[in-house]
PDB file of N, CA and C in Angstrom:
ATOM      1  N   UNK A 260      52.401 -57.826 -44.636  1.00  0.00           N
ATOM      2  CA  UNK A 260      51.540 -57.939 -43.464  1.00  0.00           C
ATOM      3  C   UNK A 260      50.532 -56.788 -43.448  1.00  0.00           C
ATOM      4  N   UNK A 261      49.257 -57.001 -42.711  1.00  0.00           N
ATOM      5  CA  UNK A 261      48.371 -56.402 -42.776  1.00  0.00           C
ATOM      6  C   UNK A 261      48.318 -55.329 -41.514  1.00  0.00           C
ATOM      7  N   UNK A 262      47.786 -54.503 -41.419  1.00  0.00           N
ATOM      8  CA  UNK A 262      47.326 -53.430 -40.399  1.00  0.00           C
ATOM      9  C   UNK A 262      47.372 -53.745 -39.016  1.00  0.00           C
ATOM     10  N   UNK A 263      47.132 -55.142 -38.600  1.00  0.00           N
ATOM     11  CA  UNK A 263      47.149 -56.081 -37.286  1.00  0.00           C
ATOM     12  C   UNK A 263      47.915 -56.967 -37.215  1.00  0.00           C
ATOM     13  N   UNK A 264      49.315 -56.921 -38.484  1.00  0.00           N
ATOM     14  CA  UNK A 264      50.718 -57.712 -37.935  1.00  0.00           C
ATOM     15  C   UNK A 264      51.127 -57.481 -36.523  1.00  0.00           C
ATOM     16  N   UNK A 265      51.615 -58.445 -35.765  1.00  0.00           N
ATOM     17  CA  UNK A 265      51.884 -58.015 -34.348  1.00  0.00           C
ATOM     18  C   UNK A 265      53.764 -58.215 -34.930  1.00  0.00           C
ATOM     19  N   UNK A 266      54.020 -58.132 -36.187  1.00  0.00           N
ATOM     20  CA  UNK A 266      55.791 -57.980 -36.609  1.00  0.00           C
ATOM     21  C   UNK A 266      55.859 -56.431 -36.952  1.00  0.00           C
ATOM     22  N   UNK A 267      55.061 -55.707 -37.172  1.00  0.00           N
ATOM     23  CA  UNK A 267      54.767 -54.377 -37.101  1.00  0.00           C
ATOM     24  C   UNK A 267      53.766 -53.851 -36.549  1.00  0.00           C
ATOM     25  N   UNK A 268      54.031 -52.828 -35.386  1.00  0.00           N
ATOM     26  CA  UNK A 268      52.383 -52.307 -35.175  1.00  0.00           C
ATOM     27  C   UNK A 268      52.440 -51.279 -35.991  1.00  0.00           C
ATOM     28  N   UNK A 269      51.186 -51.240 -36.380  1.00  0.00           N
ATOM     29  CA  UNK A 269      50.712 -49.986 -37.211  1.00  0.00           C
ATOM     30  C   UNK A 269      50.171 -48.717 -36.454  1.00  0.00           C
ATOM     31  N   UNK A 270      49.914 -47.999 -37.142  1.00  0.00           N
ATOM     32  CA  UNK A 270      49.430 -46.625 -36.384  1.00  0.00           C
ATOM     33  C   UNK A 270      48.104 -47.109 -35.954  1.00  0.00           C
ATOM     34  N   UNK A 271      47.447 -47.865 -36.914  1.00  0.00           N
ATOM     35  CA  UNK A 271      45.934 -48.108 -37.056  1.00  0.00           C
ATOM     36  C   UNK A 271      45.650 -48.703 -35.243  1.00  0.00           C
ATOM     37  N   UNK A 272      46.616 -50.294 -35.401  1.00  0.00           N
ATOM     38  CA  UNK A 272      46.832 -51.378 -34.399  1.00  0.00           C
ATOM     39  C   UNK A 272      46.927 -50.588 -32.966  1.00  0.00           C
ATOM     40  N   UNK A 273      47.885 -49.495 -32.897  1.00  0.00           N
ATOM     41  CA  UNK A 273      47.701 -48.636 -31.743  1.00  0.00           C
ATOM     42  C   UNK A 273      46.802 -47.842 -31.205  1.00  0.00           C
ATOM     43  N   UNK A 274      46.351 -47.429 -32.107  1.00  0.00           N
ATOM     44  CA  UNK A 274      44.962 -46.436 -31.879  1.00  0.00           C
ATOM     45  C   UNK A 274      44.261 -47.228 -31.432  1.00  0.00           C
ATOM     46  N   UNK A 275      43.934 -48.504 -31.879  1.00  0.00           N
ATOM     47  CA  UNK A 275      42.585 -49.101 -31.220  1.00  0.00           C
ATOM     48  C   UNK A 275      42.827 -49.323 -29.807  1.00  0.00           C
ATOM     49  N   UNK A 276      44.348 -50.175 -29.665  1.00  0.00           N
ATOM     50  CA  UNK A 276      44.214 -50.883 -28.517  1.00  0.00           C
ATOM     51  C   UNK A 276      44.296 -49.736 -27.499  1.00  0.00           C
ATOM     52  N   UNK A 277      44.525 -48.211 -27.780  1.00  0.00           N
ATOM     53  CA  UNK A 277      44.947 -47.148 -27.080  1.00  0.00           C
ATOM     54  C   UNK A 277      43.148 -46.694 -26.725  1.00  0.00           C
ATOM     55  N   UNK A 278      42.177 -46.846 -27.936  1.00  0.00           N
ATOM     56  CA  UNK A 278      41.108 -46.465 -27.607  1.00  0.00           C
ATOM     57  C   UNK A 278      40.342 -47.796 -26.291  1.00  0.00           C
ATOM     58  N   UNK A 279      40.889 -48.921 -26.669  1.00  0.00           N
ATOM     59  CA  UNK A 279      40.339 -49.859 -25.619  1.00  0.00           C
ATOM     60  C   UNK A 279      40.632 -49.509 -24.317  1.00  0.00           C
ATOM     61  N   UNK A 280      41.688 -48.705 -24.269  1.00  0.00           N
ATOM     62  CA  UNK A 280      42.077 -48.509 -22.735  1.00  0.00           C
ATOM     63  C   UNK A 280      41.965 -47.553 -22.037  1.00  0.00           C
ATOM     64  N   UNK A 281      41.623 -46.664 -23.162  1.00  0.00           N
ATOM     65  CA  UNK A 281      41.080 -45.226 -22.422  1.00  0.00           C
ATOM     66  C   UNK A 281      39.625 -45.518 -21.732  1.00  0.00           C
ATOM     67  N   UNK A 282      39.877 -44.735 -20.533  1.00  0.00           N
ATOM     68  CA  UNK A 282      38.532 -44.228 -19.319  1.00  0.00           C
ATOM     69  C   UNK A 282      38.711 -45.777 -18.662  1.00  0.00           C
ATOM     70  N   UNK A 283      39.580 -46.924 -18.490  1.00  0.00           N
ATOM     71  CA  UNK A 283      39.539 -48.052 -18.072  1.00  0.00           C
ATOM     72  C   UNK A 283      40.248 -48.254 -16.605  1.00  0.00           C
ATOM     73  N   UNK A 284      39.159 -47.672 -15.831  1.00  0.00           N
ATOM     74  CA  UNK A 284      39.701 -47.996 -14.513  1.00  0.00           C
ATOM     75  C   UNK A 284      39.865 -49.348 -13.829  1.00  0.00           C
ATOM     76  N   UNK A 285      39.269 -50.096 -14.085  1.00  0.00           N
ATOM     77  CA  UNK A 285      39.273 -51.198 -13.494  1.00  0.00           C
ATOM     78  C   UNK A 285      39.244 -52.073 -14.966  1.00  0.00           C
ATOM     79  N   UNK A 286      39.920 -53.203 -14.665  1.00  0.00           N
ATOM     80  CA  UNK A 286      39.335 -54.300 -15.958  1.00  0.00           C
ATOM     81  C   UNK A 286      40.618 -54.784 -16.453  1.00  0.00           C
ATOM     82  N   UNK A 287      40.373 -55.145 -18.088  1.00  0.00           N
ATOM     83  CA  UNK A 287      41.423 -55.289 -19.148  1.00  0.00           C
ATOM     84  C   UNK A 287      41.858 -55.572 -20.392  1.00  0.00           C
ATOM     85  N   UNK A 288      42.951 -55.440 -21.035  1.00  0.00           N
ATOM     86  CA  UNK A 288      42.204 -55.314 -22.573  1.00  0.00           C
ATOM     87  C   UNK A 288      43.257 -56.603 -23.149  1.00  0.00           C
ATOM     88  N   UNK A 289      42.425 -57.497 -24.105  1.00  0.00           N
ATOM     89  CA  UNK A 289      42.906 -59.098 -24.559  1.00  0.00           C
ATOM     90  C   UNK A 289      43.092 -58.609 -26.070  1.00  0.00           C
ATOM     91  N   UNK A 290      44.591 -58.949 -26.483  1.00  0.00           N
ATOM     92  CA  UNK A 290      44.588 -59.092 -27.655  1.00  0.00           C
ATOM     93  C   UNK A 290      44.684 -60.860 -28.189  1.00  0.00           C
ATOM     94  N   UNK A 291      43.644 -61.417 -29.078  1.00  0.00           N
ATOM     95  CA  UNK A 291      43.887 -62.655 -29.384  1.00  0.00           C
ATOM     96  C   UNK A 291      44.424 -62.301 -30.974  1.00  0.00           C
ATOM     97  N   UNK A 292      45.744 -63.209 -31.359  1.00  0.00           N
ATOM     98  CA  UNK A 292      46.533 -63.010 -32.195  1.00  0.00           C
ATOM     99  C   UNK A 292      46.646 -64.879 -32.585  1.00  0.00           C
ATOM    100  N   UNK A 293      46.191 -64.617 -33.723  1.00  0.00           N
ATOM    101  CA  UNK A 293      46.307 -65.767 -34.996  1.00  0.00           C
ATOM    102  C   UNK A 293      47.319 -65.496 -36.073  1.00  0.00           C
ATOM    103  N   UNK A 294      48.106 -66.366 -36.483  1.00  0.00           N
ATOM    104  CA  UNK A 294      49.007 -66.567 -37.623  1.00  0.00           C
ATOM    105  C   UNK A 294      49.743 -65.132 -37.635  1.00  0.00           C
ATOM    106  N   UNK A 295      49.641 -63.842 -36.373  1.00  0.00           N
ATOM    107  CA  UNK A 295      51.189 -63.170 -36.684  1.00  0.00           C
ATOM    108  C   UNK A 295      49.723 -62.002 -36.769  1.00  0.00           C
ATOM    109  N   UNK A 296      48.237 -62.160 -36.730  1.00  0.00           N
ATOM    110  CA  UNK A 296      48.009 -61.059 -37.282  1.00  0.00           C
ATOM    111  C   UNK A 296      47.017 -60.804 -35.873  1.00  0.00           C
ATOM    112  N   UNK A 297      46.435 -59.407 -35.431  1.00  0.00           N
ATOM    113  CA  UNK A 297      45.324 -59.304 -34.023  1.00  0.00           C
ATOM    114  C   UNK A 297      43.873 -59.632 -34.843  1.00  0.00           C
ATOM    115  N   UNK A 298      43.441 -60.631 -34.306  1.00  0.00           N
ATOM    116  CA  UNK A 298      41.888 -61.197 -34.815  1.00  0.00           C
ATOM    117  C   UNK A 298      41.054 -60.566 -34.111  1.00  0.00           C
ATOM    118  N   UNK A 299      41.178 -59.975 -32.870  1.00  0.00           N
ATOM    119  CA  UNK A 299      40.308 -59.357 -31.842  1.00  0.00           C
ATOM    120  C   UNK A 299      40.808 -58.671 -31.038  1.00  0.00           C
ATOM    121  N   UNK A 300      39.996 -57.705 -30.070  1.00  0.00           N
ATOM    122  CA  UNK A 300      40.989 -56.671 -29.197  1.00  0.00           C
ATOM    123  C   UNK A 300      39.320 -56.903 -28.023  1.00  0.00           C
ATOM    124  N   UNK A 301      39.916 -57.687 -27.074  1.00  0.00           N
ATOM    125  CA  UNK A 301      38.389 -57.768 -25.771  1.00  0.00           C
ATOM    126  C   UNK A 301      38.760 -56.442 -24.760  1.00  0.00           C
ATOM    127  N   UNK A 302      37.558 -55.879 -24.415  1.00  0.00           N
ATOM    128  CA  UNK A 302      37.644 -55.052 -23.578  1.00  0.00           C
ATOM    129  C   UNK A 302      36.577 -55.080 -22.708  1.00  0.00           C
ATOM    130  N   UNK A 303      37.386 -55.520 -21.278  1.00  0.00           N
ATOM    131  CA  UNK A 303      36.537 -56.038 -19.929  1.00  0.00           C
ATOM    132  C   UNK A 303      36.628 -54.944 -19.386  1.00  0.00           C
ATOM    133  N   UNK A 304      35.248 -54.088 -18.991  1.00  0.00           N
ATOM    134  CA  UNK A 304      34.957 -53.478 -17.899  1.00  0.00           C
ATOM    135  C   UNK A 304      34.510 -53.786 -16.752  1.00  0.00           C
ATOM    136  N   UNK A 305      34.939 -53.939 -15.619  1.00  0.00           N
ATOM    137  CA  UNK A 305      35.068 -53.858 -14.463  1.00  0.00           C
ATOM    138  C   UNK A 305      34.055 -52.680 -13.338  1.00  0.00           C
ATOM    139  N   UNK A 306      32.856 -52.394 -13.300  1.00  0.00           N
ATOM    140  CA  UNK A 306      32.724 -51.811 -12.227  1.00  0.00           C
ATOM    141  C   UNK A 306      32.726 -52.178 -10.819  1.00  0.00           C
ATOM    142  N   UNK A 307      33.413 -51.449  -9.883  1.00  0.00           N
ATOM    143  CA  UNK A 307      33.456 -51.785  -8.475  1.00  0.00           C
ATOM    144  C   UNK A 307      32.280 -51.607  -8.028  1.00  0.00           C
ATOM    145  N   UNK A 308      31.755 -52.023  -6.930  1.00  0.00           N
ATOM    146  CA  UNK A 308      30.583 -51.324  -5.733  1.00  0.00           C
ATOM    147  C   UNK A 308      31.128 -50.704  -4.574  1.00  0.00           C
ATOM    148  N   UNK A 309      30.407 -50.285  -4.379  1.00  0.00           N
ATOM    149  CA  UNK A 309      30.500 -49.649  -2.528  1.00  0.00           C
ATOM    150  C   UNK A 309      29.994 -49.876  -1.525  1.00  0.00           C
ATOM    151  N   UNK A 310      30.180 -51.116  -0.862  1.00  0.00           N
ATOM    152  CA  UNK A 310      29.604 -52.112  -0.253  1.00  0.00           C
ATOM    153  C   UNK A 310      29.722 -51.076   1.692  1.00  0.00           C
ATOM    154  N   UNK A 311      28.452 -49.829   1.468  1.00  0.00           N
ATOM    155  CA  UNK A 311      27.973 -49.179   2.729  1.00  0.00           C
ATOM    156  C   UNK A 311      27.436 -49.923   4.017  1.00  0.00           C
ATOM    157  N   UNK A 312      27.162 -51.077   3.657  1.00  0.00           N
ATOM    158  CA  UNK A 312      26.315 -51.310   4.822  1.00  0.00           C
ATOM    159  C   UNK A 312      27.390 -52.321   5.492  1.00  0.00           C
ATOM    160  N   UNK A 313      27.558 -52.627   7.158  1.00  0.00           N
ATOM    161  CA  UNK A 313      28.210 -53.107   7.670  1.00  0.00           C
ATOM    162  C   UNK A 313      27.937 -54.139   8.566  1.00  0.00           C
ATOM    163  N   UNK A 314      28.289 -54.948   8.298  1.00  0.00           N
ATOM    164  CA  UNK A 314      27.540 -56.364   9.276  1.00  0.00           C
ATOM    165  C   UNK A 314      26.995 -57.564   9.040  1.00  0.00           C
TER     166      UNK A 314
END
């Protein structure tokens, strides 16, 4: 198995999904996994607003 077996994570496989999630306050991170291996790692950012005005 390769670097993105999800039957082993690799050091590599962690780092990324660890870099997808760093500074991620809001949102979330998609691993799509084909035949045993990660084909992609999505990373949804989320900014909130601050909805000041009232009425």
């Amino acid at each position: 198995m390769g670097d993105y077996s999800t039957y082993h994570l690799s050091k590599k496989l962690l780092r990324e999904i660890e870099e997808a999630l760093k500074n991620l306050d809001f949102g979330s991170v998609e691993l799509y996994v084909q035949n045993g291996e990660v084909v992609q790692i999505t990373r949804r950012h989320i900014k909130k607003t601050n909805n000041l005005t009232k009425g």
